[in-house]
Tab-separated table of C-alpha atoms in Angstrom:
chain	number	residue	atom	x	y	z
U	27	UNK	CA	132.147	75.727	79.974
U	28	UNK	CA	128.821	74.127	79.144
U	29	UNK	CA	128.694	72.273	75.841
U	30	UNK	CA	132.293	72.940	74.914
U	31	UNK	CA	133.318	70.289	72.442
U	32	UNK	CA	136.703	68.846	71.588
U	33	UNK	CA	136.065	69.124	67.842
U	34	UNK	CA	138.644	71.401	66.198
U	35	UNK	CA	139.542	72.395	69.800
U	36	UNK	CA	136.994	75.148	69.271
U	37	UNK	CA	134.640	76.611	71.841
U	38	UNK	CA	131.153	75.159	71.731
U	39	UNK	CA	128.041	77.312	72.343
U	40	UNK	CA	128.434	79.580	75.318
U	41	UNK	CA	124.646	79.754	75.264
U	42	UNK	CA	122.008	77.875	73.165
U	43	UNK	CA	122.914	78.405	69.543
U	44	UNK	CA	120.561	80.414	67.332
U	45	UNK	CA	119.945	79.832	63.684
U	46	UNK	CA	122.729	81.172	61.512
U	47	UNK	CA	124.516	82.401	64.608
U	48	UNK	CA	122.100	85.331	64.830
U	49	UNK	CA	119.319	86.522	67.150
U	50	UNK	CA	115.810	85.191	67.150
U	51	UNK	CA	113.958	88.452	67.801
U	52	UNK	CA	114.417	91.825	69.541
U	53	UNK	CA	112.004	90.660	72.272
U	54	UNK	CA	114.582	88.198	73.621
U	55	UNK	CA	116.756	89.843	76.278
U	56	UNK	CA	119.724	87.407	76.370
U	57	UNK	CA	121.612	86.109	73.357
U	58	UNK	CA	124.203	83.458	73.374
U	59	UNK	CA	127.124	83.619	71.035
U	60	UNK	CA	127.001	81.052	68.217
U	61	UNK	CA	128.955	77.780	68.324
U	62	UNK	CA	132.704	78.255	68.480
U	63	UNK	CA	133.308	75.116	66.501
U	64	UNK	CA	132.495	77.014	63.310
U	65	UNK	CA	131.866	80.630	64.226
U	66	UNK	CA	134.597	81.585	66.655
U	67	UNK	CA	137.952	82.657	65.352
U	68	UNK	CA	141.286	82.169	67.199
U	69	UNK	CA	144.750	83.430	66.498
U	70	UNK	CA	147.885	81.552	67.457
U	71	UNK	CA	147.770	82.748	71.081
U	72	UNK	CA	144.167	81.676	71.870
U	73	UNK	CA	142.315	78.386	72.013
U	74	UNK	CA	140.603	75.911	74.365
U	75	UNK	CA	141.797	73.908	77.388
U	76	UNK	CA	140.167	71.176	79.490
U	77	UNK	CA	139.899	70.892	83.264
U	78	UNK	CA	143.140	69.329	84.559
U	79	UNK	CA	145.242	70.441	81.619
U	80	UNK	CA	148.813	71.711	81.968
U	81	UNK	CA	147.457	75.262	82.025
U	82	UNK	CA	146.263	74.694	85.597
U	83	UNK	CA	143.046	76.666	85.077
U	84	UNK	CA	140.314	76.756	87.746
U	85	UNK	CA	137.445	74.335	87.152
U	86	UNK	CA	135.185	75.504	84.333
U	87	UNK	CA	131.998	77.181	85.629
U	88	UNK	CA	130.087	75.349	82.864
U	89	UNK	CA	131.069	71.950	81.546
U	90	UNK	CA	134.743	70.929	81.470
U	91	UNK	CA	136.445	73.326	79.023
U	92	UNK	CA	137.234	77.016	78.854
U	93	UNK	CA	138.650	79.395	76.267
U	94	UNK	CA	142.101	80.946	76.815
U	95	UNK	CA	143.893	83.964	75.437
U	96	UNK	CA	147.591	84.623	76.003
U	97	UNK	CA	149.865	87.618	75.737
U	98	UNK	CA	153.460	86.513	75.164
U	99	UNK	CA	156.427	88.830	74.863
U	100	UNK	CA	154.187	91.613	73.542
U	101	UNK	CA	152.293	89.411	71.033
U	102	UNK	CA	148.581	89.417	71.730
U	103	UNK	CA	146.036	86.608	71.745
U	104	UNK	CA	142.590	87.198	70.284
U	105	UNK	CA	139.299	85.353	69.934
U	106	UNK	CA	136.295	86.763	68.096
U	107	UNK	CA	132.931	85.966	66.599
U	108	UNK	CA	130.724	87.831	64.150
U	109	UNK	CA	127.009	87.718	64.937
U	110	UNK	CA	123.927	89.407	63.624
U	111	UNK	CA	122.487	92.167	65.879
U	112	UNK	CA	119.071	93.679	65.913
U	113	UNK	CA	119.325	97.421	66.517
U	114	UNK	CA	119.387	98.171	70.246
U	115	UNK	CA	121.388	98.400	73.413
U	116	UNK	CA	123.557	95.502	74.627
U	117	UNK	CA	126.284	94.465	77.039
U	118	UNK	CA	128.698	91.489	77.033
U	119	UNK	CA	128.791	89.371	80.193
U	120	UNK	CA	131.302	86.638	80.853
U	121	UNK	CA	133.394	84.855	83.500
U	122	UNK	CA	137.155	85.041	83.669
U	123	UNK	CA	140.172	83.938	85.702
U	124	UNK	CA	143.969	84.174	85.264
U	125	UNK	CA	146.567	81.465	84.959
U	126	UNK	CA	148.762	80.736	87.953
U	127	UNK	CA	151.819	81.294	85.823
U	128	UNK	CA	153.419	84.456	84.467
U	129	UNK	CA	152.280	87.959	85.279
U	130	UNK	CA	148.978	89.730	85.682
U	131	UNK	CA	146.976	89.396	82.469
U	132	UNK	CA	144.997	92.224	80.849
U	133	UNK	CA	142.609	92.191	77.890
U	134	UNK	CA	140.113	94.415	76.085
U	135	UNK	CA	136.649	93.627	74.797
U	136	UNK	CA	135.603	95.234	71.508
U	137	UNK	CA	132.422	95.728	69.512
U	138	UNK	CA	133.903	95.816	66.024
U	139	UNK	CA	136.717	98.371	66.510
U	140	UNK	CA	134.998	100.124	69.424
U	141	UNK	CA	136.630	99.420	72.807
U	142	UNK	CA	133.919	98.517	75.297
U	143	UNK	CA	136.062	97.934	78.413
U	144	UNK	CA	139.392	96.681	79.726
U	145	UNK	CA	139.688	93.851	82.233
U	146	UNK	CA	142.379	92.279	84.390
U	147	UNK	CA	141.081	89.234	86.340
U	148	UNK	CA	143.189	88.528	89.408
U	149	UNK	CA	141.677	85.315	90.796
U	150	UNK	CA	143.794	82.237	90.023
U	151	UNK	CA	141.626	79.680	91.804
U	152	UNK	CA	138.084	80.494	90.656
U	153	UNK	CA	136.229	82.331	87.918
U	154	UNK	CA	134.653	85.740	88.570
U	155	UNK	CA	131.827	87.501	86.739
U	156	UNK	CA	132.444	90.554	84.552
U	157	UNK	CA	130.412	92.644	82.142
U	158	UNK	CA	130.960	95.549	79.760
U	159	UNK	CA	129.139	98.847	79.898
U	160	UNK	CA	126.024	99.145	77.775
U	161	UNK	CA	126.659	99.900	74.118
U	162	UNK	CA	124.406	100.612	71.135
U	163	UNK	CA	124.501	98.245	68.160
U	164	UNK	CA	123.299	99.007	64.666
U	165	UNK	CA	121.301	96.340	62.866
U	166	UNK	CA	123.528	93.901	60.994
U	167	UNK	CA	126.636	91.798	61.464
U	168	UNK	CA	129.155	92.917	64.084
U	169	UNK	CA	132.147	91.287	65.747
U	170	UNK	CA	132.748	90.776	69.446
U	171	UNK	CA	136.476	90.496	70.183
U	172	UNK	CA	138.601	89.612	73.219
U	173	UNK	CA	142.201	90.826	72.830
U	174	UNK	CA	145.072	90.679	75.338
U	175	UNK	CA	147.084	93.881	75.879
U	176	UNK	CA	150.207	93.093	77.952
U	177	UNK	CA	153.396	94.666	76.550
U	178	UNK	CA	155.654	91.902	77.855
U	179	UNK	CA	155.746	88.584	79.715
U	180	UNK	CA	153.767	85.388	79.448
U	181	UNK	CA	150.232	86.073	80.666
U	182	UNK	CA	147.045	84.001	80.157
U	183	UNK	CA	143.348	84.560	80.839
U	184	UNK	CA	140.637	81.916	80.833
U	185	UNK	CA	137.105	82.771	79.612
U	186	UNK	CA	133.750	81.063	79.980
U	187	UNK	CA	129.983	81.802	79.861
U	188	UNK	CA	130.145	84.616	77.293
U	189	UNK	CA	126.692	86.065	76.772
U	190	UNK	CA	125.579	89.079	74.731
U	191	UNK	CA	122.616	90.558	76.623
U	192	UNK	CA	120.107	93.021	75.365
U	193	UNK	CA	120.063	95.941	77.824
U	194	UNK	CA	117.943	98.961	78.530
U	195	UNK	CA	119.681	102.155	77.485
U	196	UNK	CA	119.944	104.908	80.099
U	197	UNK	CA	116.605	106.666	80.509
U	198	UNK	CA	116.283	110.104	78.963
U	199	UNK	CA	115.329	112.372	81.902
U	200	UNK	CA	115.567	115.680	80.006
U	201	UNK	CA	111.854	116.433	79.725
U	202	UNK	CA	111.169	115.367	83.296
U	203	UNK	CA	113.945	117.625	84.578
U	204	UNK	CA	112.630	120.549	82.547
U	205	UNK	CA	109.111	120.059	83.904
U	206	UNK	CA	110.337	119.642	87.477
U	207	UNK	CA	112.474	122.780	87.322
U	208	UNK	CA	109.692	124.788	85.731
U	209	UNK	CA	107.253	123.958	88.550
U	210	UNK	CA	109.890	124.709	91.159
U	211	UNK	CA	110.527	128.095	89.517
U	212	UNK	CA	106.843	129.056	89.678
U	213	UNK	CA	107.034	129.561	93.444
U	214	UNK	CA	103.488	128.253	93.919
U	215	UNK	CA	101.706	129.304	97.095
U	216	UNK	CA	100.251	126.291	98.908
U	217	UNK	CA	97.597	128.454	100.564
U	218	UNK	CA	96.125	129.362	97.183
U	219	UNK	CA	95.149	125.758	96.321
U	220	UNK	CA	92.904	123.083	97.736
U	221	UNK	CA	94.470	120.558	100.073
U	222	UNK	CA	93.785	117.543	97.843
U	223	UNK	CA	95.188	119.046	94.637
U	224	UNK	CA	98.226	120.440	96.457
U	225	UNK	CA	98.946	117.038	98.059
U	226	UNK	CA	98.694	115.347	94.670
U	227	UNK	CA	101.243	117.793	93.269
U	228	UNK	CA	103.645	117.143	96.154
U	229	UNK	CA	103.337	113.404	95.613
U	230	UNK	CA	104.084	113.824	91.910
U	231	UNK	CA	107.045	116.094	92.651
U	232	UNK	CA	108.486	113.574	95.111
U	233	UNK	CA	108.099	110.764	92.577
U	234	UNK	CA	109.748	112.884	89.899
U	235	UNK	CA	112.636	113.714	92.201
U	236	UNK	CA	113.147	110.022	92.937
U	237	UNK	CA	113.119	109.112	89.210
U	238	UNK	CA	115.621	111.886	88.482
U	239	UNK	CA	117.969	110.761	91.249
U	240	UNK	CA	117.852	107.016	90.591
U	241	UNK	CA	120.201	106.006	87.807
U	242	UNK	CA	118.418	102.667	87.551
U	243	UNK	CA	115.090	104.311	86.628
U	244	UNK	CA	113.759	102.898	83.340
U	245	UNK	CA	112.400	105.055	80.546
U	246	UNK	CA	108.931	103.745	81.374
U	247	UNK	CA	109.305	104.924	84.977
U	248	UNK	CA	110.619	108.343	83.896
U	249	UNK	CA	107.822	108.758	81.378
U	250	UNK	CA	105.235	107.770	84.016
U	251	UNK	CA	106.697	110.331	86.477
U	252	UNK	CA	106.544	113.019	83.826
U	253	UNK	CA	102.939	112.152	82.980
U	254	UNK	CA	101.919	112.191	86.633
U	255	UNK	CA	103.672	115.490	87.299
U	256	UNK	CA	102.112	117.161	84.237
U	257	UNK	CA	98.644	115.972	85.289
U	258	UNK	CA	99.112	117.041	88.898
U	259	UNK	CA	100.241	120.535	87.885
U	260	UNK	CA	97.280	120.877	85.524
U	261	UNK	CA	95.015	119.529	88.252
U	262	UNK	CA	95.772	122.202	90.849
U	263	UNK	CA	92.482	123.627	92.069
U	264	UNK	CA	92.460	127.185	93.366
U	265	UNK	CA	90.873	127.984	96.736
U	266	UNK	CA	88.028	130.535	96.677
U	267	UNK	CA	89.677	133.949	96.478
U	268	UNK	CA	90.366	135.592	99.806
U	269	UNK	CA	89.344	139.197	100.361
U	270	UNK	CA	92.151	139.834	102.841
U	271	UNK	CA	94.655	137.988	104.957
U	272	UNK	CA	93.219	135.882	107.840
U	273	UNK	CA	91.834	137.294	111.042
U	274	UNK	CA	93.854	137.100	114.266
U	275	UNK	CA	93.859	133.597	115.833
U	276	UNK	CA	93.624	133.016	119.586
U	277	UNK	CA	95.482	130.193	121.369
U	278	UNK	CA	94.521	128.355	124.531
U	279	UNK	CA	95.672	125.252	126.434
U	280	UNK	CA	93.836	122.697	128.549
U	281	UNK	CA	96.876	121.936	130.691
U	282	UNK	CA	95.760	121.769	134.332
U	283	UNK	CA	92.156	121.308	133.231
U	284	UNK	CA	92.445	117.959	131.519
U	285	UNK	CA	93.929	116.012	134.478
U	286	UNK	CA	94.165	118.579	137.239
U	287	UNK	CA	97.975	118.471	136.814
U	288	UNK	CA	100.390	120.712	134.942
U	289	UNK	CA	101.873	117.629	133.287
U	290	UNK	CA	103.593	117.273	129.917
U	291	UNK	CA	100.513	116.056	128.014
U	292	UNK	CA	97.948	118.646	126.900
U	293	UNK	CA	96.149	120.114	123.922
U	294	UNK	CA	96.694	123.509	122.236
U	295	UNK	CA	93.552	124.951	120.662
U	296	UNK	CA	93.470	127.620	117.955
U	297	UNK	CA	90.275	129.639	117.448
U	298	UNK	CA	89.519	132.249	114.837
U	299	UNK	CA	86.184	133.483	116.163
U	300	UNK	CA	85.202	135.541	113.125
U	301	UNK	CA	86.820	136.999	110.050
U	302	UNK	CA	88.589	136.133	106.833
U	303	UNK	CA	89.450	132.446	106.951
U	304	UNK	CA	92.816	130.720	106.458
U	305	UNK	CA	93.724	127.695	104.366
U	306	UNK	CA	96.826	126.757	106.358
U	307	UNK	CA	97.433	126.636	110.151
U	308	UNK	CA	100.925	126.470	111.621
U	309	UNK	CA	101.882	126.092	115.264
U	310	UNK	CA	105.283	127.062	116.627
U	311	UNK	CA	106.684	125.911	120.001
U	312	UNK	CA	109.563	128.025	121.244
U	313	UNK	CA	109.800	129.414	117.696
U	314	UNK	CA	110.081	125.963	116.119
U	315	UNK	CA	107.369	124.733	113.755
U	316	UNK	CA	105.764	121.601	115.273
U	317	UNK	CA	102.484	121.281	113.377
U	318	UNK	CA	100.940	122.229	110.020
U	319	UNK	CA	97.308	121.622	109.068
U	320	UNK	CA	95.154	122.406	106.078
U	321	UNK	CA	91.910	124.220	106.860
U	322	UNK	CA	88.680	124.590	104.924
U	323	UNK	CA	87.915	128.212	104.202
U	324	UNK	CA	84.350	129.380	104.821
U	325	UNK	CA	84.680	133.108	105.569
U	326	UNK	CA	83.485	134.717	107.748
U	327	UNK	CA	82.652	131.601	109.832
U	328	UNK	CA	84.800	130.574	112.774
U	329	UNK	CA	87.800	128.263	112.317
U	330	UNK	CA	89.430	125.902	114.812
U	331	UNK	CA	92.467	123.635	114.933
U	332	UNK	CA	93.871	121.426	117.660
U	333	UNK	CA	97.378	120.108	118.342
U	334	UNK	CA	98.077	117.384	120.898
U	335	UNK	CA	101.285	117.817	122.884
U	336	UNK	CA	102.884	114.949	124.809
U	337	UNK	CA	106.048	114.042	126.642
U	338	UNK	CA	107.130	117.541	127.591
U	339	UNK	CA	109.507	117.800	130.524
U	340	UNK	CA	109.119	120.361	133.285
U	341	UNK	CA	109.688	123.856	131.978
U	342	UNK	CA	108.061	126.781	130.189
U	343	UNK	CA	106.813	126.495	126.602
U	344	UNK	CA	105.855	129.415	124.310
U	345	UNK	CA	103.330	128.795	121.528
U	346	UNK	CA	102.468	130.973	118.523
U	347	UNK	CA	99.958	130.214	115.757
U	348	UNK	CA	100.068	131.431	112.185
U	349	UNK	CA	97.083	131.493	109.832
U	350	UNK	CA	97.816	131.774	106.113
U	351	UNK	CA	95.755	132.311	102.979
U	352	UNK	CA	96.557	133.559	99.461
U	353	UNK	CA	96.529	137.181	100.706
U	354	UNK	CA	99.048	136.741	103.493
U	355	UNK	CA	99.653	135.480	107.075
U	356	UNK	CA	98.496	136.529	110.522
U	357	UNK	CA	100.071	135.527	113.869
U	358	UNK	CA	98.502	135.022	117.271
U	359	UNK	CA	99.742	136.390	120.509
U	360	UNK	CA	102.152	134.129	122.403
U	361	UNK	CA	100.619	131.530	124.735
U	362	UNK	CA	102.755	130.441	127.703
U	363	UNK	CA	102.318	126.944	129.096
U	364	UNK	CA	104.077	125.915	132.288
U	365	UNK	CA	104.814	122.251	132.929
U	366	UNK	CA	105.812	121.262	136.496
U	367	UNK	CA	104.207	117.835	136.979
U	368	UNK	CA	105.748	115.995	134.064
U	369	UNK	CA	107.558	113.400	136.140
U	370	UNK	CA	105.538	110.746	138.019
U	371	UNK	CA	104.040	111.525	141.390
U	372	UNK	CA	105.816	110.196	144.491
U	373	UNK	CA	105.171	106.512	145.125
U	374	UNK	CA	104.572	105.081	148.619
U	375	UNK	CA	105.906	101.702	149.746
U	376	UNK	CA	104.513	99.210	152.273
U	377	UNK	CA	105.197	95.593	153.247
U	378	UNK	CA	103.073	92.852	154.880
U	379	UNK	CA	105.888	91.172	156.841
U	380	UNK	CA	103.834	91.129	160.063
U	381	UNK	CA	105.232	87.807	161.252
U	382	UNK	CA	108.852	88.829	160.669
U	383	UNK	CA	109.811	85.867	158.447
U	384	UNK	CA	111.751	86.153	155.184
U	385	UNK	CA	108.757	85.919	152.811
U	386	UNK	CA	106.559	88.968	152.228
U	387	UNK	CA	105.229	91.399	149.603
U	388	UNK	CA	106.454	94.912	148.985
U	389	UNK	CA	103.661	97.032	147.586
U	390	UNK	CA	103.988	100.305	145.669
U	391	UNK	CA	101.081	102.738	145.437
U	392	UNK	CA	100.742	106.050	143.630
U	393	UNK	CA	97.466	107.380	145.017
U	394	UNK	CA	97.098	110.282	142.635
U	395	UNK	CA	99.261	112.194	140.213
U	396	UNK	CA	101.160	111.891	136.959
U	397	UNK	CA	101.552	108.222	136.184
U	398	UNK	CA	104.724	106.293	135.410
U	399	UNK	CA	105.318	103.901	132.556
U	400	UNK	CA	107.880	101.790	134.476
U	401	UNK	CA	108.267	100.595	138.079
U	402	UNK	CA	111.583	99.621	139.601
U	403	UNK	CA	112.266	98.269	143.099
U	404	UNK	CA	115.651	98.408	144.798
U	405	UNK	CA	116.652	96.282	147.830
U	406	UNK	CA	119.643	97.591	149.724
U	407	UNK	CA	120.539	99.635	146.647
U	408	UNK	CA	120.300	96.687	144.233
U	409	UNK	CA	117.613	96.505	141.535
U	410	UNK	CA	115.486	93.414	142.185
U	411	UNK	CA	112.329	94.004	140.151
U	412	UNK	CA	111.167	95.915	137.085
U	413	UNK	CA	107.612	96.105	135.715
U	414	UNK	CA	106.030	98.049	132.875
U	415	UNK	CA	103.004	100.139	133.816
U	416	UNK	CA	100.125	101.519	131.781
U	417	UNK	CA	99.780	105.252	132.407
U	418	UNK	CA	96.308	106.591	133.145
U	419	UNK	CA	97.012	110.021	134.664
U	420	UNK	CA	95.721	111.088	137.179
U	421	UNK	CA	94.417	107.677	138.297
U	422	UNK	CA	96.154	105.628	140.946
U	423	UNK	CA	98.863	103.085	140.072
U	424	UNK	CA	100.056	100.033	141.978
U	425	UNK	CA	102.640	97.312	141.706
U	426	UNK	CA	103.668	94.459	143.996
U	427	UNK	CA	106.919	92.527	144.339
U	428	UNK	CA	106.996	89.164	146.097
U	429	UNK	CA	110.112	88.709	148.283
U	430	UNK	CA	111.135	85.352	149.710
U	431	UNK	CA	114.062	83.497	151.266
U	432	UNK	CA	115.439	86.464	153.206
U	433	UNK	CA	117.577	85.609	156.224
U	434	UNK	CA	117.249	87.581	159.462
U	435	UNK	CA	118.416	91.161	159.095
U	436	UNK	CA	117.442	94.649	157.995
U	437	UNK	CA	116.312	95.318	154.426
U	438	UNK	CA	115.848	98.720	152.848
U	439	UNK	CA	113.504	99.185	149.926
U	440	UNK	CA	113.189	102.086	147.521
U	441	UNK	CA	110.781	102.324	144.581
U	442	UNK	CA	111.200	104.397	141.438
U	443	UNK	CA	108.465	105.425	138.974
U	444	UNK	CA	109.684	106.580	135.575
U	445	UNK	CA	108.188	108.078	132.396
U	446	UNK	CA	109.531	110.000	129.415
U	447	UNK	CA	110.062	113.116	131.512
U	448	UNK	CA	112.109	111.500	134.278
U	449	UNK	CA	111.853	109.452	137.473
U	450	UNK	CA	110.561	109.953	141.008
U	451	UNK	CA	111.759	107.995	144.044
U	452	UNK	CA	109.794	106.895	147.119
U	453	UNK	CA	110.881	107.274	150.703
U	454	UNK	CA	112.872	104.342	152.038
U	455	UNK	CA	110.909	101.435	153.564
U	456	UNK	CA	112.702	99.342	156.202
U	457	UNK	CA	111.734	95.730	156.736
U	458	UNK	CA	113.064	93.710	159.683
U	459	UNK	CA	113.378	89.922	159.215
U	460	UNK	CA	113.593	88.285	162.625
U	461	UNK	CA	113.229	84.606	161.913
């Protein structure tokens, strides 16, 4: 261990010594135990050994010497030091290993007569790091003790790098939990409050939930979460009072009008032409909620909302809108949207092998239709080319594959256009190589 001295075969400072073996100030977060040469106490079954001694200890992590404590035939080794604590929370950190002789060693670490933790290092070839749980110390002199506990046998532990560290006590989450539960129990109606103030409350609730769930949250973080949650709840701003629940919304779709194709990309429009306004719009697809939007209320003016739909496969989709305000909710009639052009249109292949040799281009063209995002070309059933494509439905798409080195024979080509909804295959193109 660092700075271990041979004098009195005592342990030297595990950490830089402080005046009178005490702590400099509560602001310091790590305290080293005072010099062992005059502050540490050993009984007859504890002491110091050097690297290469007959004890066969692993190399010291710091310096050339380590402390040792032995349990022999039920008699226990002990080393201890009394130091001055400032009031606060602490833990004891150290490194330990066991001797490659005798049985498995076990020892306890105490703060005065309070057991902090029990340890049983198993590594015989290297030191491992250990630490006690956090404990609370009263101001004044207190003793840190390491005591073996084996009931029989000859068992030895080696110790190094003992540090008493100031620690943060577990955060008190009581008030935050009470506030969080109280808000949850209110059953607040989102539609009754402005979008900005409601969003701020949700952010504060999420932060509070994270602080409550995280055992590593500090008191400062918990207090900040409580302050933010209290402010967000107090900052809720009520929407102008509604006279009645919203009017009936009407849904429409531009599918077939936007591209001339009943493809899987379209827009659903909600219109409330006149009536009591809503503050929340919800859209359901096949009875599953797929979109929620906040709306500005300006009764009896019209309200609109739009939802973009993409990547739908061929099939039938049922849409229903719900408008909500503080007085209640109103649903639209169901809108049916049919998708039958989701997959790419059918590509057409051609080749320019007019001279019949083994070098030519195979061209793919999609003249009009739902575009693909990938092009694949197969030769005699084997994939020979893949290219990404940029969709621009319903514009044309094209791709070309250069073929070379083909010997005389018959070659069959088939192209495939693919997008999220599936793939479409061309007719087979036959190319004869004659020379």
